[in-house]
CSV table of C-alpha atoms in Angstrom, one decimal:
chain,number,residue,atom,x,y,z
J,14,UNK,CA,-57.0,23.6,-38.7
J,15,UNK,CA,-55.3,22.6,-42.0
J,16,UNK,CA,-56.1,19.3,-43.7
J,17,UNK,CA,-52.6,18.0,-43.2
J,18,UNK,CA,-52.7,18.7,-39.5
J,19,UNK,CA,-56.1,17.1,-39.1
J,20,UNK,CA,-55.1,13.9,-41.0
J,21,UNK,CA,-51.7,13.8,-39.1
J,22,UNK,CA,-53.6,13.8,-35.8
J,23,UNK,CA,-55.3,10.6,-36.8
J,24,UNK,CA,-52.2,8.7,-37.7
J,25,UNK,CA,-50.5,6.9,-34.9
J,26,UNK,CA,-46.7,6.8,-35.3
J,27,UNK,CA,-45.5,3.6,-33.6
J,28,UNK,CA,-42.0,4.7,-32.8
J,29,UNK,CA,-41.0,4.1,-29.2
J,30,UNK,CA,-37.6,3.0,-30.4
J,31,UNK,CA,-37.3,6.3,-32.4
J,32,UNK,CA,-38.3,8.3,-29.3
J,33,UNK,CA,-35.7,6.5,-27.2
J,34,UNK,CA,-32.9,6.9,-29.7
J,35,UNK,CA,-33.7,10.6,-30.2
J,36,UNK,CA,-33.8,11.1,-26.5
J,37,UNK,CA,-30.4,9.5,-26.0
J,38,UNK,CA,-28.9,11.6,-28.9
J,39,UNK,CA,-30.2,14.8,-27.3
J,40,UNK,CA,-29.0,13.7,-23.9
J,41,UNK,CA,-25.5,13.2,-25.2
J,42,UNK,CA,-25.5,16.5,-27.2
J,43,UNK,CA,-26.6,18.6,-24.2
J,44,UNK,CA,-24.3,16.8,-21.7
J,45,UNK,CA,-21.3,17.2,-24.1
J,46,UNK,CA,-22.0,20.9,-24.5
J,47,UNK,CA,-22.4,21.4,-20.7
J,48,UNK,CA,-19.1,19.5,-20.0
J,49,UNK,CA,-17.2,21.5,-22.6
J,50,UNK,CA,-18.6,24.8,-21.1
J,51,UNK,CA,-17.8,23.5,-17.7
J,52,UNK,CA,-14.2,22.9,-18.4
J,53,UNK,CA,-13.8,26.3,-20.0
J,54,UNK,CA,-15.6,28.0,-17.1
J,55,UNK,CA,-13.8,26.2,-14.3
J,56,UNK,CA,-10.3,26.4,-15.7
J,57,UNK,CA,-10.8,30.0,-16.9
J,58,UNK,CA,-12.0,31.0,-13.5
J,59,UNK,CA,-9.2,29.2,-11.7
J,60,UNK,CA,-6.5,30.8,-13.9
J,61,UNK,CA,-8.1,34.2,-13.5
J,62,UNK,CA,-8.2,33.9,-9.7
J,63,UNK,CA,-4.6,32.7,-9.5
J,64,UNK,CA,-2.9,34.8,-12.1
J,65,UNK,CA,-5.2,37.5,-13.3
J,66,UNK,CA,-6.5,37.8,-16.8
J,67,UNK,CA,-3.7,40.1,-17.9
J,68,UNK,CA,-0.4,40.8,-16.1
J,69,UNK,CA,1.3,44.2,-16.3
J,70,UNK,CA,4.9,43.9,-15.2
J,71,UNK,CA,5.5,47.1,-13.4
J,72,UNK,CA,6.4,48.3,-9.9
J,73,UNK,CA,4.4,51.6,-10.5
J,74,UNK,CA,0.7,52.3,-10.1
J,75,UNK,CA,-1.2,52.8,-13.3
J,76,UNK,CA,-4.4,54.7,-12.4
J,77,UNK,CA,-5.8,54.6,-16.0
J,78,UNK,CA,-6.3,50.9,-15.8
J,79,UNK,CA,-9.2,51.3,-13.4
J,80,UNK,CA,-11.1,53.4,-15.9
J,81,UNK,CA,-10.5,51.1,-18.9
J,82,UNK,CA,-13.5,49.4,-20.4
J,83,UNK,CA,-14.0,45.9,-19.1
J,84,UNK,CA,-11.6,46.2,-16.1
J,85,UNK,CA,-13.2,45.2,-12.9
J,86,UNK,CA,-10.2,44.9,-10.6
J,87,UNK,CA,-6.5,45.8,-10.6
J,88,UNK,CA,-4.4,44.1,-7.9
J,89,UNK,CA,-0.7,44.7,-7.1
J,90,UNK,CA,1.2,41.5,-6.5
J,91,UNK,CA,4.7,40.6,-5.5
J,92,UNK,CA,6.6,37.5,-6.8
J,93,UNK,CA,9.6,36.3,-4.9
J,94,UNK,CA,11.7,33.1,-5.3
J,95,UNK,CA,12.4,31.1,-2.3
J,96,UNK,CA,13.3,27.7,-0.9
J,97,UNK,CA,10.9,25.8,1.3
J,98,UNK,CA,12.1,23.2,3.9
J,99,UNK,CA,9.7,20.9,5.7
J,100,UNK,CA,11.3,18.1,7.6
J,101,UNK,CA,13.9,16.5,5.3
J,102,UNK,CA,12.2,17.8,2.2
J,103,UNK,CA,13.6,20.9,0.4
J,104,UNK,CA,12.2,22.5,-2.8
J,105,UNK,CA,12.5,25.7,-4.8
J,106,UNK,CA,9.2,27.6,-5.2
J,107,UNK,CA,7.7,31.0,-6.2
J,108,UNK,CA,5.9,33.0,-3.5
J,109,UNK,CA,3.1,35.3,-4.6
J,110,UNK,CA,2.0,38.1,-2.3
J,111,UNK,CA,-1.6,39.1,-2.8
J,112,UNK,CA,-4.1,41.2,-0.8
J,113,UNK,CA,-3.5,41.4,3.0
J,114,UNK,CA,-3.4,38.8,5.7
J,115,UNK,CA,-6.3,38.5,8.2
J,116,UNK,CA,-3.9,38.0,11.1
J,117,UNK,CA,-0.4,38.9,12.2
J,118,UNK,CA,0.8,35.4,11.7
J,119,UNK,CA,2.7,34.4,8.6
J,120,UNK,CA,0.3,32.2,6.7
J,121,UNK,CA,0.4,30.6,3.2
J,122,UNK,CA,-1.9,28.7,0.9
J,123,UNK,CA,0.0,25.9,-0.9
J,124,UNK,CA,-0.9,23.7,-3.9
J,125,UNK,CA,-2.2,20.2,-3.2
J,126,UNK,CA,0.6,18.4,-5.1
J,127,UNK,CA,3.3,20.5,-3.4
J,128,UNK,CA,1.7,19.7,0.0
J,129,UNK,CA,1.7,16.0,-0.8
J,130,UNK,CA,5.3,16.0,-1.9
J,131,UNK,CA,6.4,18.0,1.2
J,132,UNK,CA,4.1,16.0,3.5
J,133,UNK,CA,2.3,19.1,4.6
J,134,UNK,CA,-1.2,19.5,6.0
J,135,UNK,CA,-3.3,22.5,7.0
J,136,UNK,CA,-1.9,23.9,10.2
J,137,UNK,CA,1.6,22.6,9.7
J,138,UNK,CA,4.6,24.9,9.8
J,139,UNK,CA,7.1,25.3,7.0
J,140,UNK,CA,10.3,27.2,6.8
J,141,UNK,CA,11.1,29.4,3.7
J,142,UNK,CA,14.5,30.9,2.8
J,143,UNK,CA,14.8,34.0,0.6
J,144,UNK,CA,18.2,34.7,-0.8
J,145,UNK,CA,19.0,38.3,-1.6
J,146,UNK,CA,22.1,40.1,-0.3
J,147,UNK,CA,21.8,37.7,2.6
J,148,UNK,CA,19.6,34.8,3.4
J,149,UNK,CA,16.4,35.5,5.3
J,150,UNK,CA,14.3,32.8,6.9
J,151,UNK,CA,10.6,32.9,7.6
J,152,UNK,CA,8.3,30.3,9.2
J,153,UNK,CA,4.9,30.1,7.6
J,154,UNK,CA,1.8,28.2,8.8
J,155,UNK,CA,-0.1,26.3,6.1
J,156,UNK,CA,-3.6,27.9,6.0
J,157,UNK,CA,-5.2,26.2,3.0
J,158,UNK,CA,-4.4,23.3,0.6
J,159,UNK,CA,-5.4,24.5,-2.8
J,160,UNK,CA,-6.4,22.6,-6.0
J,161,UNK,CA,-3.4,23.3,-8.3
J,162,UNK,CA,-4.3,21.5,-11.5
J,163,UNK,CA,-4.4,24.6,-13.8
J,164,UNK,CA,-0.8,25.7,-13.4
J,165,UNK,CA,-0.1,24.8,-17.0
J,166,UNK,CA,3.5,23.7,-16.2
J,167,UNK,CA,4.5,26.9,-14.3
J,168,UNK,CA,6.6,26.7,-11.2
J,169,UNK,CA,5.0,25.9,-7.9
J,170,UNK,CA,3.3,29.0,-6.6
J,171,UNK,CA,2.7,29.6,-2.9
J,172,UNK,CA,0.2,32.3,-2.0
J,173,UNK,CA,0.8,34.6,1.0
J,174,UNK,CA,0.2,38.2,2.0
J,175,UNK,CA,1.7,41.0,-0.1
J,176,UNK,CA,2.5,42.7,3.2
J,177,UNK,CA,4.6,39.8,4.5
J,178,UNK,CA,6.7,39.8,1.3
J,179,UNK,CA,7.2,43.5,1.4
J,180,UNK,CA,8.6,43.2,4.9
J,181,UNK,CA,11.5,41.2,3.4
J,182,UNK,CA,12.5,44.3,1.6
J,183,UNK,CA,12.4,46.4,4.7
J,184,UNK,CA,9.8,48.0,7.0
J,185,UNK,CA,9.0,50.9,4.7
J,186,UNK,CA,8.7,48.9,1.4
J,187,UNK,CA,5.5,49.7,-0.6
J,188,UNK,CA,6.3,48.4,-4.1
J,189,UNK,CA,5.1,45.5,-6.1
J,190,UNK,CA,6.3,43.2,-8.9
J,191,UNK,CA,3.3,43.5,-11.2
J,192,UNK,CA,-0.3,44.5,-11.6
J,193,UNK,CA,-2.9,41.7,-12.3
J,194,UNK,CA,-5.9,42.9,-14.2
J,195,UNK,CA,-9.2,41.0,-14.0
J,196,UNK,CA,-11.8,41.6,-16.7
J,197,UNK,CA,-15.6,41.2,-16.8
J,198,UNK,CA,-17.6,38.4,-18.5
J,199,UNK,CA,-17.4,40.1,-22.0
J,200,UNK,CA,-13.7,39.1,-22.2
J,201,UNK,CA,-13.8,35.4,-21.7
J,202,UNK,CA,-12.7,34.2,-25.1
J,203,UNK,CA,-9.2,33.7,-26.3
J,204,UNK,CA,-9.4,36.4,-28.9
J,205,UNK,CA,-11.1,38.9,-26.6
J,206,UNK,CA,-8.4,38.4,-23.9
J,207,UNK,CA,-5.6,39.0,-26.5
J,208,UNK,CA,-7.3,42.1,-27.9
J,209,UNK,CA,-7.6,43.6,-24.4
J,210,UNK,CA,-4.0,42.6,-23.5
J,211,UNK,CA,-2.8,44.4,-26.7
J,212,UNK,CA,-4.8,47.5,-25.7
J,213,UNK,CA,-3.3,47.5,-22.2
J,214,UNK,CA,0.2,46.9,-23.6
J,215,UNK,CA,-0.2,49.9,-25.9
J,216,UNK,CA,-1.5,52.2,-23.2
J,217,UNK,CA,1.1,51.2,-20.6
J,218,UNK,CA,4.1,50.8,-23.0
J,219,UNK,CA,4.8,47.5,-21.4
J,220,UNK,CA,4.3,44.0,-22.8
J,221,UNK,CA,1.3,42.7,-20.8
J,222,UNK,CA,0.6,39.0,-21.4
J,223,UNK,CA,-2.9,37.6,-21.2
J,224,UNK,CA,-3.8,34.1,-19.9
J,225,UNK,CA,-3.7,32.6,-23.4
J,226,UNK,CA,-0.1,34.0,-23.8
J,227,UNK,CA,1.0,32.5,-20.6
J,228,UNK,CA,-0.9,29.2,-20.9
J,229,UNK,CA,-1.2,28.5,-24.7
J,230,UNK,CA,-1.2,24.7,-24.3
J,231,UNK,CA,-4.1,24.9,-21.9
J,232,UNK,CA,-6.2,27.0,-24.2
J,233,UNK,CA,-5.3,24.8,-27.2
J,234,UNK,CA,-6.6,21.9,-25.1
J,235,UNK,CA,-9.8,23.7,-24.4
J,236,UNK,CA,-10.2,24.5,-28.1
J,237,UNK,CA,-9.7,20.8,-28.9
J,238,UNK,CA,-12.5,19.9,-26.5
J,239,UNK,CA,-14.8,22.3,-28.5
J,240,UNK,CA,-13.9,20.5,-31.7
J,241,UNK,CA,-14.7,17.2,-30.2
J,242,UNK,CA,-18.0,18.4,-29.0
J,243,UNK,CA,-18.9,19.7,-32.5
J,244,UNK,CA,-18.0,16.3,-33.9
J,245,UNK,CA,-20.2,14.6,-31.2
J,246,UNK,CA,-23.1,17.0,-32.0
J,247,UNK,CA,-22.9,16.3,-35.7
J,248,UNK,CA,-22.7,12.5,-35.2
J,249,UNK,CA,-25.6,12.4,-32.7
J,250,UNK,CA,-27.8,14.4,-35.1
J,251,UNK,CA,-26.9,12.0,-38.0
J,252,UNK,CA,-27.6,8.9,-35.8
J,253,UNK,CA,-31.0,10.2,-34.6
J,254,UNK,CA,-31.8,11.5,-38.1
J,255,UNK,CA,-31.1,8.1,-39.8
J,256,UNK,CA,-33.0,6.3,-37.1
J,257,UNK,CA,-36.0,8.6,-37.7
J,258,UNK,CA,-35.7,8.1,-41.5
J,259,UNK,CA,-35.9,4.3,-41.1
J,260,UNK,CA,-38.9,4.6,-38.7
J,261,UNK,CA,-40.7,7.0,-41.1
J,262,UNK,CA,-40.1,4.6,-44.0
J,263,UNK,CA,-41.7,1.8,-42.0
J,264,UNK,CA,-44.7,4.1,-41.3
J,265,UNK,CA,-45.0,5.0,-44.9
J,266,UNK,CA,-45.1,1.3,-45.9
J,267,UNK,CA,-47.7,0.6,-43.2
J,268,UNK,CA,-49.9,3.4,-44.4
J,269,UNK,CA,-49.5,2.8,-48.1
J,270,UNK,CA,-53.2,2.4,-48.6
J,271,UNK,CA,-53.8,5.7,-46.8
J,272,UNK,CA,-51.4,7.4,-49.1
J,273,UNK,CA,-53.3,5.9,-52.1
J,274,UNK,CA,-56.6,7.1,-50.7
J,275,UNK,CA,-55.4,10.6,-50.1
J,276,UNK,CA,-54.0,10.7,-53.7
J,277,UNK,CA,-57.4,9.5,-55.0
J,278,UNK,CA,-59.0,12.4,-53.1
J,279,UNK,CA,-56.8,14.8,-54.8
J,280,UNK,CA,-54.1,15.5,-52.2
J,281,UNK,CA,-50.7,16.3,-53.7
J,282,UNK,CA,-47.5,14.5,-52.9
J,283,UNK,CA,-46.2,17.5,-51.0
J,284,UNK,CA,-49.4,17.6,-48.9
J,285,UNK,CA,-49.2,13.9,-48.0
J,286,UNK,CA,-45.5,14.4,-47.2
J,287,UNK,CA,-46.5,17.2,-44.8
J,288,UNK,CA,-48.9,14.8,-43.0
J,289,UNK,CA,-46.2,12.2,-42.3
J,290,UNK,CA,-43.6,14.9,-41.5
J,291,UNK,CA,-45.9,16.2,-38.9
J,292,UNK,CA,-46.4,12.8,-37.3
J,293,UNK,CA,-42.6,12.2,-37.3
J,294,UNK,CA,-41.8,15.7,-35.9
J,295,UNK,CA,-44.0,15.0,-32.9
J,296,UNK,CA,-41.8,12.0,-32.2
J,297,UNK,CA,-38.7,14.1,-32.5
J,298,UNK,CA,-40.1,16.7,-30.1
J,299,UNK,CA,-40.9,14.0,-27.5
J,300,UNK,CA,-37.4,12.6,-27.8
J,301,UNK,CA,-35.9,16.0,-27.6
J,302,UNK,CA,-37.9,17.0,-24.5
J,303,UNK,CA,-37.1,13.7,-22.8
J,304,UNK,CA,-33.4,14.0,-23.7
J,305,UNK,CA,-33.2,17.6,-22.4
J,306,UNK,CA,-34.9,16.7,-19.2
J,307,UNK,CA,-32.5,13.8,-18.5
J,308,UNK,CA,-29.5,16.0,-19.5
J,309,UNK,CA,-30.5,18.9,-17.2
J,310,UNK,CA,-31.2,16.5,-14.4
J,311,UNK,CA,-27.7,14.9,-14.8
J,312,UNK,CA,-26.1,18.3,-14.9
J,313,UNK,CA,-27.9,19.5,-11.8
J,314,UNK,CA,-26.8,16.4,-9.9
J,315,UNK,CA,-23.2,16.5,-11.1
J,316,UNK,CA,-22.9,20.2,-10.4
J,317,UNK,CA,-24.0,19.7,-6.8
J,318,UNK,CA,-22.3,16.4,-5.9
J,319,UNK,CA,-19.3,16.1,-8.3
J,320,UNK,CA,-20.3,12.5,-8.5
J,321,UNK,CA,-18.1,11.7,-11.6
J,322,UNK,CA,-14.4,12.1,-10.8
J,323,UNK,CA,-11.4,12.7,-13.1
J,324,UNK,CA,-7.7,12.2,-12.8
J,325,UNK,CA,-6.4,15.8,-12.3
J,326,UNK,CA,-3.0,14.9,-13.7
J,327,UNK,CA,-4.7,14.3,-17.1
J,328,UNK,CA,-7.7,16.6,-17.0
J,329,UNK,CA,-6.6,19.5,-14.8
J,330,UNK,CA,-9.6,19.0,-12.6
J,331,UNK,CA,-10.6,16.4,-10.1
J,332,UNK,CA,-14.2,16.2,-11.2
J,333,UNK,CA,-16.3,16.4,-14.4
J,334,UNK,CA,-17.4,20.1,-14.6
J,335,UNK,CA,-20.7,21.1,-16.1
J,336,UNK,CA,-22.1,24.5,-17.0
J,337,UNK,CA,-25.5,24.9,-18.5
J,338,UNK,CA,-26.3,27.9,-20.6
J,339,UNK,CA,-30.0,27.8,-21.5
J,340,UNK,CA,-29.7,30.1,-24.6
J,341,UNK,CA,-27.0,27.7,-26.0
J,342,UNK,CA,-29.2,24.7,-25.2
J,343,UNK,CA,-32.2,26.2,-27.0
J,344,UNK,CA,-30.0,27.1,-30.0
J,345,UNK,CA,-28.6,23.6,-30.2
J,346,UNK,CA,-32.1,22.1,-29.8
J,347,UNK,CA,-33.5,24.2,-32.6
J,348,UNK,CA,-30.6,23.5,-34.9
J,349,UNK,CA,-30.8,19.7,-34.3
J,350,UNK,CA,-34.6,19.7,-34.7
J,351,UNK,CA,-34.4,21.6,-38.0
J,352,UNK,CA,-31.6,19.3,-39.3
J,353,UNK,CA,-33.6,16.2,-38.5
J,354,UNK,CA,-36.7,17.6,-40.2
J,355,UNK,CA,-34.7,18.3,-43.3
J,356,UNK,CA,-33.3,14.7,-43.2
J,357,UNK,CA,-36.9,13.4,-43.0
J,358,UNK,CA,-37.7,14.9,-46.4
J,359,UNK,CA,-35.8,12.1,-48.0
J,360,UNK,CA,-38.2,9.2,-47.2
J,361,UNK,CA,-41.2,11.3,-48.3
J,362,UNK,CA,-39.9,10.9,-51.8
J,363,UNK,CA,-41.3,7.4,-51.6
J,364,UNK,CA,-44.8,8.9,-51.7
J,365,UNK,CA,-44.4,10.0,-55.3
J,366,UNK,CA,-43.9,6.3,-56.3
J,367,UNK,CA,-47.2,5.1,-54.8
J,368,UNK,CA,-49.8,4.3,-57.5
J,369,UNK,CA,-53.3,5.1,-56.1
J,370,UNK,CA,-54.9,2.8,-58.6
J,371,UNK,CA,-53.1,-0.3,-57.3
J,372,UNK,CA,-53.3,0.6,-53.6
J,373,UNK,CA,-57.0,1.5,-53.6
J,374,UNK,CA,-57.8,-1.6,-55.7
J,375,UNK,CA,-56.1,-3.8,-53.0
J,376,UNK,CA,-58.3,-2.4,-50.2
């Protein structure tokens, strides 16, 4: 055991306030990062499920897409404009045919806001009119009411079976309006999506927009959240750091006679500084662990219960989303811890001003 470590173990750092302030700072840091990641994860997943990561506007099959790196699913879809009537309510919508229905009945999944405007509930019937060479009417049963807060301003989309929309073209119709490509987790960022979309556009000869191309405002909003989180992280580190600086200065004044004695025994200013940095770092670690524990507990409760709600008209989601990535948490912890230790070097400069002759004489 080094001399600095042995001496530090005998110095009691009376800093309950410092521990509490550090814990609160780390709590806010981790929760902010989890909420930012939660928004990105939830909105990104909702958009991908509803619209695909990349849309290839073609009525032909493109077998090469299945073998491209990162592609996990290619789904043919049909888009068709229609007019929905429910009671006295009439509204133009876009129907999207996906997959296949699990029954012979005409069923549809409708957005929550549309259902509220049209006074529809699950199990209700609604009449849709499709205008081509002649008007065709179909009666759909509402199967599910969907959260619809990530549409990014697009027209109301009602989801139904691709088979049912093909029947409108005739009994033998097999075509589709577009292919929706879903990518694996490596292509989650804005830049990665755009690079993959450019690759598919080049290979297919068709402009294939990615989610950031279709919803630029939404991705700009997510980027703004990340900027805010970075600002919160820096602010909380500074607050906790300055609080620790003040507490360390108090401890240095309280132990000024100890500093003088150690200097008399031949210990250097740097060595004495290490003693007090060690005692202060233990306080930072206690606060960090307490803050992390509280943050992870909050995230676990919020993830399971959605206790904290949001206005979906403003935040695109009806609850506060959280997503904890342990490597990211550990990286932030390490960065904040090192930054605070560097800040704690400032008060140790006081040690060089202590005159051992005066402090020892006063004992």
